[in-house]
Coordinates of C-alpha atoms and ligand atoms in Angstrom, one line a residue:
M1 CA 0.0 0.0 0.0
K2 CA 2.8 2.4 1.0
K3 CA 4.5 1.6 -2.3
I4 CA 1.4 2.5 -4.3
I5 CA 1.1 5.8 -2.4
I6 CA 4.7 6.7 -3.1
I7 CA 4.3 5.8 -6.8
I8 CA 1.1 7.9 -7.1
L9 CA 2.9 10.8 -5.3
L10 CA 5.9 10.5 -7.6
L11 CA 3.6 10.5 -10.6
L12 CA 1.8 13.5 -9.4
I13 CA 5.1 15.4 -8.8
L14 CA 6.4 14.4 -12.2
S15 CA 3.2 15.4 -14.1
G16 CA 3.0 18.7 -12.1
G17 CA 6.6 19.4 -13.0
L18 CA 5.9 18.6 -16.6
L19 CA 2.8 20.9 -16.6
A20 CA 4.7 23.7 -15.0
W21 CA 7.6 23.3 -17.4
K22 CA 5.2 23.3 -20.4
Y23 CA 3.3 26.3 -18.9
F24 CA 6.5 28.2 -18.3
Y25 CA 7.8 27.7 -21.8
H26 CA 4.5 28.3 -23.5
K27 CA 4.3 31.5 -21.6
H28 CA 7.1 33.0 -23.5
K29 CA 5.8 36.1 -25.3
V30 CA 7.0 38.4 -28.1
I31 CA 6.2 42.1 -28.6
V32 CA 7.4 43.7 -31.9
I33 CA 7.5 47.5 -31.9
G34 CA 7.9 48.8 -35.4
L35 CA 9.3 52.3 -35.8
D36 CA 9.1 53.2 -39.5
G37 CA 12.4 54.7 -40.7
A38 CA 14.1 54.7 -37.3
T39 CA 17.9 54.9 -37.5
W40 CA 20.9 54.7 -35.2
K41 CA 22.1 57.9 -36.8
F42 CA 19.5 59.8 -34.7
L43 CA 19.0 57.3 -31.8
N44 CA 22.7 57.3 -30.8
P45 CA 23.3 61.0 -30.3
L46 CA 19.9 61.4 -28.6
M47 CA 20.6 58.6 -26.2
K48 CA 24.1 60.0 -25.5
E49 CA 22.5 63.2 -24.3
H50 CA 20.1 61.2 -22.1
K51 CA 17.1 62.4 -24.0
L52 CA 15.6 58.9 -24.5
P53 CA 15.6 57.3 -21.0
N54 CA 13.7 54.2 -22.1
F55 CA 15.9 53.4 -25.0
E56 CA 18.9 54.1 -22.9
K57 CA 17.6 51.7 -20.2
I58 CA 16.8 48.9 -22.7
M59 CA 20.1 49.3 -24.4
K60 CA 22.0 48.4 -21.2
N61 CA 20.8 44.8 -21.6
A62 CA 19.9 44.5 -25.2
A63 CA 21.1 42.7 -28.3
Y64 CA 21.2 45.3 -31.1
G65 CA 22.5 46.0 -34.5
E66 CA 21.6 47.4 -37.9
L67 CA 18.9 45.8 -40.0
K68 CA 19.8 45.5 -43.7
T69 CA 17.0 46.3 -46.0
T70 CA 16.2 46.3 -49.7
K71 CA 15.0 48.4 -52.6
P72 CA 12.4 49.6 -53.2
T73 CA 12.3 51.1 -49.7
K74 CA 8.6 51.3 -49.7
S75 CA 7.2 50.7 -46.3
A76 CA 4.2 48.6 -47.5
V77 CA 6.7 46.2 -49.2
L78 CA 9.2 46.1 -46.4
W79 CA 6.8 45.6 -43.5
T80 CA 5.2 42.7 -45.4
S81 CA 8.7 41.2 -45.8
I82 CA 9.2 41.6 -42.1
A83 CA 5.9 40.0 -41.3
T84 CA 6.4 37.0 -43.7
G85 CA 10.2 36.5 -43.7
K86 CA 10.0 36.6 -47.5
K87 CA 11.1 38.7 -50.5
M88 CA 8.5 40.7 -52.2
E89 CA 8.4 38.4 -55.3
K90 CA 7.1 35.7 -52.9
H91 CA 4.7 37.8 -50.7
G92 CA 3.2 39.7 -53.6
I93 CA 3.1 43.2 -52.0
V94 CA 5.4 44.9 -54.5
D95 CA 4.1 48.5 -54.3
W96 CA 1.7 50.8 -52.6
T97 CA -0.9 50.5 -55.3
Y98 CA -2.2 48.2 -58.0
V99 CA -4.4 48.7 -61.1
S100 CA -7.9 47.3 -60.6
E101 CA -9.9 46.4 -63.6
D102 CA -13.6 46.3 -64.0
A103 CA -13.9 44.2 -67.2
K104 CA -17.6 44.8 -67.5
A105 CA -17.4 48.6 -67.3
K106 CA -14.0 48.6 -69.0
I107 CA -12.6 50.8 -66.2
Q108 CA -9.1 50.7 -64.9
R109 CA -8.4 52.3 -61.6
V110 CA -5.4 52.9 -59.4
Q111 CA -6.2 51.5 -56.0
L112 CA -4.3 51.0 -52.8
I113 CA -2.9 47.5 -52.3
T114 CA -4.6 45.4 -49.7
G115 CA -3.9 42.4 -47.6
K116 CA -5.9 40.4 -50.1
H117 CA -3.0 40.7 -52.5
R118 CA -0.6 39.1 -50.1
T119 CA 0.6 35.6 -51.2
A120 CA 2.4 34.5 -48.0
A121 CA 1.3 33.9 -44.5
T122 CA 2.2 36.4 -41.8
I123 CA 3.7 35.6 -38.5
W124 CA 0.4 36.3 -36.7
E125 CA -1.4 34.0 -39.1
I126 CA 1.2 31.2 -38.6
L127 CA 1.2 31.6 -34.8
G128 CA -2.6 31.9 -34.6
K129 CA -3.0 28.6 -36.4
K130 CA -0.8 27.0 -33.7
N131 CA -3.1 28.3 -31.0
Y132 CA -0.9 31.2 -29.9
T133 CA -2.9 34.3 -29.2
V134 CA -2.0 37.3 -31.4
G135 CA -2.6 41.0 -31.6
V136 CA -1.7 43.4 -34.4
V137 CA -2.1 47.2 -34.6
N138 CA -1.5 49.5 -37.5
W139 CA 0.8 47.1 -39.4
W140 CA 1.1 48.2 -43.1
V141 CA -1.2 46.4 -45.5
T142 CA -3.4 44.7 -42.9
Y143 CA -6.7 45.9 -44.4
P144 CA -9.1 44.2 -44.7
A145 CA -8.9 42.9 -41.2
T146 CA -9.1 39.1 -41.7
P147 CA -9.9 36.7 -38.8
V148 CA -7.0 36.0 -36.5
N149 CA -6.6 34.2 -33.2
G150 CA -6.9 37.4 -31.2
F151 CA -7.4 40.9 -32.6
L152 CA -6.2 43.0 -35.6
I153 CA -6.6 46.7 -35.9
S154 CA -5.8 47.5 -39.5
D155 CA -3.7 50.4 -40.8
R156 CA -6.8 52.1 -42.2
L157 CA -8.7 52.8 -39.0
R158 CA -6.4 55.7 -38.3
T159 CA -7.9 57.6 -41.2
A160 CA -10.9 58.2 -39.1
I161 CA -9.1 61.1 -37.6
I162 CA -10.3 63.1 -40.6
K163 CA -13.7 61.6 -40.8
P164 CA -15.1 59.9 -37.7
S165 CA -17.7 58.1 -39.7
I166 CA -14.9 56.0 -41.3
A167 CA -14.8 54.0 -38.0
N168 CA -18.2 52.6 -38.9
E169 CA -16.9 51.0 -42.2
K170 CA -16.5 47.2 -42.4
N171 CA -13.3 45.2 -42.2
L172 CA -11.2 47.8 -40.4
V173 CA -10.8 45.7 -37.3
Y174 CA -11.2 42.1 -36.2
P175 CA -13.3 41.0 -34.4
P176 CA -15.7 43.7 -35.7
E177 CA -17.3 44.4 -32.3
L178 CA -13.8 45.5 -31.1
I179 CA -14.5 48.9 -32.8
N180 CA -16.7 49.9 -29.8
E181 CA -13.8 49.7 -27.5
L182 CA -11.5 51.6 -29.8
K183 CA -13.8 54.5 -30.6
P184 CA -13.2 56.3 -27.3
Y185 CA -9.6 56.7 -28.4
L186 CA -10.3 58.3 -31.7
L187 CA -8.8 61.8 -32.0
K188 CA -9.9 64.8 -34.0
P189 CA -7.3 67.0 -35.7
A190 CA -7.7 69.7 -33.0
N191 CA -6.9 67.1 -30.2
T192 CA -3.4 66.7 -31.7
I193 CA -2.2 70.3 -30.8
P194 CA -1.4 69.6 -27.1
I195 CA 0.5 66.4 -28.2
M196 CA 2.5 68.5 -30.7
M197 CA 3.3 71.0 -28.0
K198 CA 4.2 68.4 -25.4
Y199 CA 6.8 66.9 -27.6
G200 CA 7.9 70.1 -29.4
F201 CA 6.9 69.1 -32.9
E202 CA 7.1 72.1 -35.3
T203 CA 3.5 73.2 -35.8
Y204 CA 2.1 74.6 -39.0
S205 CA 1.6 78.3 -39.2
Q206 CA 2.0 80.7 -42.1
E207 CA 5.0 82.2 -40.5
K208 CA 6.7 78.8 -40.2
V209 CA 5.8 77.9 -43.7
E210 CA 7.6 81.1 -44.9
Q211 CA 10.5 80.4 -42.7
F212 CA 11.0 76.8 -43.7
F213 CA 9.2 75.8 -46.9
S214 CA 8.1 78.7 -49.0
P215 CA 9.3 77.5 -52.4
S216 CA 8.1 73.9 -52.1
K217 CA 4.5 73.1 -52.4
F218 CA 5.2 69.5 -51.7
F219 CA 6.9 70.1 -48.4
R220 CA 4.3 72.7 -47.5
N221 CA 1.6 70.2 -47.9
M222 CA 3.5 67.6 -45.9
F223 CA 4.1 70.1 -43.1
S224 CA 0.5 71.0 -42.9
Q225 CA -0.3 67.3 -42.3
I226 CA 2.2 66.6 -39.5
H227 CA -0.4 66.9 -36.7
L228 CA -2.5 64.2 -38.4
Y229 CA 0.5 61.8 -38.4
V230 CA 1.2 62.6 -34.8
G231 CA -2.5 61.9 -34.1
H232 CA -2.3 58.6 -36.0
D233 CA 0.5 57.4 -33.8
Q234 CA -1.1 58.6 -30.6
M235 CA -4.2 56.6 -31.5
T236 CA -2.0 53.6 -32.4
A237 CA -0.3 54.0 -29.0
N238 CA -3.5 54.2 -27.1
W239 CA -5.1 51.3 -28.9
S240 CA -2.0 49.2 -28.3
L241 CA -1.8 50.0 -24.6
H242 CA -5.5 49.5 -24.1
M243 CA -5.3 46.0 -25.6
L244 CA -2.1 45.1 -23.8
R245 CA -3.4 46.2 -20.5
K246 CA -6.5 44.0 -21.0
K247 CA -4.5 40.9 -21.8
Q248 CA -1.1 40.6 -23.4
P249 CA -1.4 38.1 -26.3
D250 CA 1.5 35.7 -26.9
F251 CA 2.5 37.7 -30.0
F252 CA 1.9 41.5 -30.3
G253 CA 3.0 43.7 -33.2
V254 CA 2.5 47.4 -33.8
V255 CA 3.9 49.9 -36.4
M256 CA 4.4 53.6 -35.7
R257 CA 5.2 56.1 -38.4
I258 CA 6.2 59.4 -37.0
T259 CA 9.9 58.5 -37.0
D260 CA 9.6 58.2 -40.7
V261 CA 7.3 61.1 -41.6
Y262 CA 9.1 63.7 -39.4
A263 CA 12.4 62.6 -40.9
H264 CA 11.1 63.5 -44.4
L265 CA 10.7 67.1 -43.1
G266 CA 13.5 67.3 -40.6
W267 CA 16.3 68.9 -42.8
K268 CA 14.0 71.9 -43.3
F269 CA 14.2 72.6 -39.6
I270 CA 18.0 72.7 -39.4
D271 CA 19.6 76.1 -39.1
K272 CA 19.6 77.6 -42.6
Q273 CA 23.0 79.3 -42.3
Y274 CA 24.6 76.0 -41.2
L275 CA 23.1 74.3 -44.2
E276 CA 24.2 77.0 -46.6
D277 CA 27.7 76.6 -45.4
T278 CA 27.7 72.8 -45.3
V279 CA 25.6 71.5 -48.2
P280 CA 28.0 72.6 -51.1
Q281 CA 30.7 70.6 -49.4
I282 CA 28.7 67.4 -49.1
K283 CA 27.2 67.2 -52.6
L284 CA 27.8 64.1 -54.6
D285 CA 30.9 65.4 -56.4
S286 CA 32.6 65.9 -53.0
I287 CA 31.5 62.5 -51.7
R288 CA 32.8 60.9 -54.9
S289 CA 35.8 63.2 -55.3
K290 CA 39.1 61.5 -56.3
D291 CA 40.8 63.8 -53.8
E292 CA 40.9 61.9 -50.6
A293 CA 41.0 65.0 -48.4
V294 CA 37.8 66.4 -50.0
R295 CA 36.1 63.0 -49.6
H296 CA 37.2 62.7 -46.0
K297 CA 36.0 66.2 -45.2
A298 CA 32.6 65.5 -46.8
F299 CA 32.1 62.4 -44.7
K300 CA 33.0 64.3 -41.6
L301 CA 30.5 67.0 -42.4
I302 CA 27.8 64.4 -43.1
H303 CA 28.4 62.8 -39.7
E304 CA 28.1 66.3 -38.2
L305 CA 24.9 66.9 -40.1
D306 CA 23.5 63.6 -38.8
Q307 CA 24.0 64.9 -35.3
K308 CA 22.2 68.1 -36.1
Y309 CA 19.5 66.1 -37.7
A310 CA 19.1 64.0 -34.6
E311 CA 18.4 67.2 -32.6
V312 CA 15.5 68.2 -34.8
M313 CA 14.2 64.6 -34.8
L314 CA 13.9 64.6 -31.0
P315 CA 10.1 65.1 -30.9
A316 CA 9.5 62.0 -33.0
Y317 CA 12.0 59.8 -31.1
K318 CA 10.8 61.1 -27.7
F319 CA 7.3 60.1 -28.7
A320 CA 8.6 56.6 -29.5
D321 CA 10.6 56.5 -26.3
D322 CA 7.5 57.3 -24.2
F323 CA 5.6 54.5 -25.9
L324 CA 8.4 52.1 -25.3
G325 CA 8.4 53.0 -21.6
E326 CA 4.7 52.3 -21.4
V327 CA 5.0 48.9 -23.2
M328 CA 7.9 47.9 -20.9
S329 CA 5.9 48.7 -17.8
I330 CA 3.0 46.5 -19.0
A331 CA 4.8 43.6 -20.7
D332 CA 4.9 40.2 -18.9
K333 CA 8.4 39.4 -17.6
N334 CA 8.7 36.5 -20.1
T335 CA 8.4 38.8 -23.0
T336 CA 11.1 39.4 -25.7
I337 CA 10.7 42.9 -26.9
I338 CA 11.9 43.4 -30.5
I339 CA 12.2 47.0 -31.8
I340 CA 12.8 47.3 -35.5
S341 CA 12.6 49.7 -38.4
D342 CA 12.2 48.8 -42.1
H343 CA 14.9 51.3 -43.2
G344 CA 16.8 54.2 -42.0
F345 CA 17.5 57.6 -43.4
M346 CA 20.5 59.1 -45.1
W347 CA 21.9 62.2 -46.7
H348 CA 21.7 61.6 -50.5
G349 CA 23.2 64.7 -51.9
G350 CA 20.2 67.0 -51.7
G351 CA 18.4 66.2 -48.5
Y352 CA 17.6 63.2 -46.3
D353 CA 15.6 60.3 -47.6
H354 CA 15.3 56.5 -47.4
N355 CA 14.8 56.0 -51.1
P356 CA 18.1 55.9 -52.9
M357 CA 17.5 57.9 -56.0
I358 CA 19.3 56.7 -59.1
G359 CA 22.5 58.6 -59.5
H360 CA 21.8 60.6 -56.3
S361 CA 22.5 58.0 -53.6
Y362 CA 25.5 57.3 -51.6
P363 CA 26.2 54.5 -50.8
D364 CA 24.1 52.6 -53.3
E365 CA 22.6 50.4 -50.5
P366 CA 19.4 51.7 -49.0
P367 CA 19.9 53.0 -45.5
R368 CA 19.8 50.3 -42.9
G369 CA 17.2 50.2 -40.2
I370 CA 17.6 49.1 -36.5
I371 CA 17.1 46.0 -34.4
I372 CA 17.0 46.0 -30.6
M373 CA 16.1 42.8 -28.8
Y374 CA 15.4 42.9 -25.0
G375 CA 14.2 40.4 -22.5
K376 CA 15.3 37.9 -19.9
D377 CA 16.2 35.4 -22.6
V378 CA 18.3 37.8 -24.6
I379 CA 22.1 38.0 -24.4
P380 CA 23.2 41.7 -24.5
G381 CA 25.6 42.4 -27.3
K382 CA 26.0 43.3 -30.9
I383 CA 23.9 41.6 -33.6
E384 CA 25.8 41.3 -36.9
N385 CA 24.4 40.8 -40.4
A386 CA 20.7 40.9 -39.5
N387 CA 18.2 41.7 -42.2
I388 CA 14.5 42.3 -42.6
Y389 CA 13.8 38.7 -43.6
N390 CA 15.2 37.4 -40.2
I391 CA 12.4 38.8 -38.0
T392 CA 9.7 36.3 -38.7
P393 CA 12.2 33.3 -38.4
T394 CA 13.5 34.8 -35.1
I395 CA 10.0 35.1 -33.7
L396 CA 9.3 31.5 -34.6
Y397 CA 12.5 30.5 -33.0
A398 CA 11.5 32.3 -29.8
F399 CA 8.3 30.3 -29.7
N400 CA 10.3 27.1 -30.5
E401 CA 8.4 26.6 -33.7
P402 CA 9.9 25.4 -36.9
L403 CA 11.0 27.8 -39.6
A404 CA 9.9 27.3 -43.2
R405 CA 12.3 26.5 -46.0
D406 CA 10.6 29.0 -48.3
M407 CA 11.4 31.9 -46.0
D408 CA 14.4 34.1 -47.1
G409 CA 15.8 34.7 -43.6
K410 CA 17.2 32.8 -40.7
A411 CA 16.7 33.1 -36.9
I412 CA 18.9 35.5 -35.0
K413 CA 19.8 32.6 -32.6
E414 CA 22.9 34.3 -31.2
A415 CA 20.7 36.8 -29.4
F416 CA 19.1 34.2 -27.1
S417 CA 20.8 33.1 -23.9
D418 CA 18.7 30.4 -22.5
P419 CA 20.5 27.0 -23.0
I420 CA 17.2 25.5 -24.1
F421 CA 17.0 28.2 -26.8
Q422 CA 20.5 27.5 -27.9
K423 CA 20.0 23.8 -28.2
R424 CA 17.1 24.3 -30.5
G425 CA 18.0 22.8 -33.8
D426 CA 17.2 24.0 -37.3
K427 CA 13.7 22.6 -37.4
R428 CA 12.2 23.5 -40.7
I429 CA 9.1 22.7 -42.6
A430 CA 8.6 23.2 -46.3
S431 CA 6.2 26.2 -46.1
Y432 CA 3.5 27.8 -44.0
G433 CA 1.5 28.4 -47.1
V434 CA 0.0 31.5 -48.6
G435 CA -2.0 34.3 -47.1
P436 CA -5.6 35.1 -47.8
V437 CA -5.1 35.5 -51.6
S438 CA -8.0 36.9 -53.6
S439 CA -8.1 38.5 -57.0
K440 CA -11.2 40.2 -56.1
A441 CA -10.7 43.9 -55.9
V442 CA -11.8 45.5 -52.6
P443 CA -14.2 48.3 -53.2
T444 CA -13.0 51.8 -52.7
D445 CA -14.4 53.6 -49.6
A446 CA -13.8 56.6 -47.5
A447 CA -10.9 55.0 -45.6
E448 CA -9.1 54.2 -48.8
K449 CA -9.6 57.7 -50.1
E450 CA -8.1 59.3 -47.0
M451 CA -5.2 56.9 -47.0
M452 CA -4.5 57.6 -50.6
E453 CA -4.4 61.4 -49.8
D454 CA -2.1 60.6 -46.9
L455 CA 0.4 58.7 -49.1
K456 CA 0.2 61.3 -51.8
S457 CA 1.2 64.0 -49.3
L458 CA 4.3 62.0 -48.6
G459 CA 5.0 61.6 -52.3
Y460 CA 4.7 57.8 -52.0
V461 CA 1.8 57.6 -54.4
Q462 CA 1.6 59.8 -57.4
Ligands
LIG1 ZN1 9.2 52.9 -44.0

């Protein structure tokens, strides 16, 4: 009898241990914070001056490096590569727009590309099918919001800042009833002014337009929209924090844009006299000069200009820093936080941009983004040779799920410290299949119209 009791007790302890072990390892979570266009060129000088306390804190224990990217540096294309681990030829999102055809009416129309054109599964679709809970906010090309094992707030809901009735349109969020929880966070353009002031964003006024932008209609338009972009990100932040506070899903991913948008304008905010003195010496002919002294001086000046640029970018990076702080305070302790950007910014001979222009770019490679990984399972140190295709494989690796052979990247294993992580082999399956492909054009609606205007004002869509 005694023996039986001991055996039963042993079995109970063993199964309890197994359950606890399983629970512990299943509890591992991942949060991806996407900061469109974020670059070390601006982050480093700002951290050095202690202006980004949360980045500074995270960097003390982070694995970090540059994230190589690819042409075309179009965010719709790149964020889909990040979410699928695949090149654009495989995932099908090759541009911002496509030409829809109505054969009956013989009409061709330029429309915004949608998630229906994607031909590869995303990380949240892959994980959801494996019963992990997922949450996605404002990721590029996630409209229409297709069913996921959790929630998805598409990148079109933000357009409701201009027209609140947009929030009543279909397919903006999943599950549809979630919209009722999100509506209280909708902002109006006027609500953005205190946020602009809090962070010190340059605000639109006729005087400032004269000061910074008078000859350029394009930049004038973009400047006049800045408060809307700030509003978009504030709503994205509030939606994200609301959802994370309720219950943190196993995987959570969000994309913010102000670090990109504000960088498109930033060089206009740099001291004019300084630019007039500097720019002639850093034009392409100086950068490519055969005279080493000229070349050397040009690079030194570009480096100096990067530092000046960082100063004017502070509002956008401070905004991101505050969001990071909030996420860190909410996240479960078993979370790996991955901060990434799809590309950086660089001087290209006439201003700052992320799109290398033919004959006007130096170097020819598009400017690299950033990667920062942080969490109790991450080894602090430098990450070398990471690229945008590595993110989805790395997340799969973090969840101990197999990679797929049709992905173009590999897991950044060296960033993980846990011996169990390191022992994980190269488990691979053939493919996780395709996304929700459909040749059916999605009808145009008010959200698409607003989004089209938004992208036009950035010069992304002609
Ligand atoms: Zn981008």
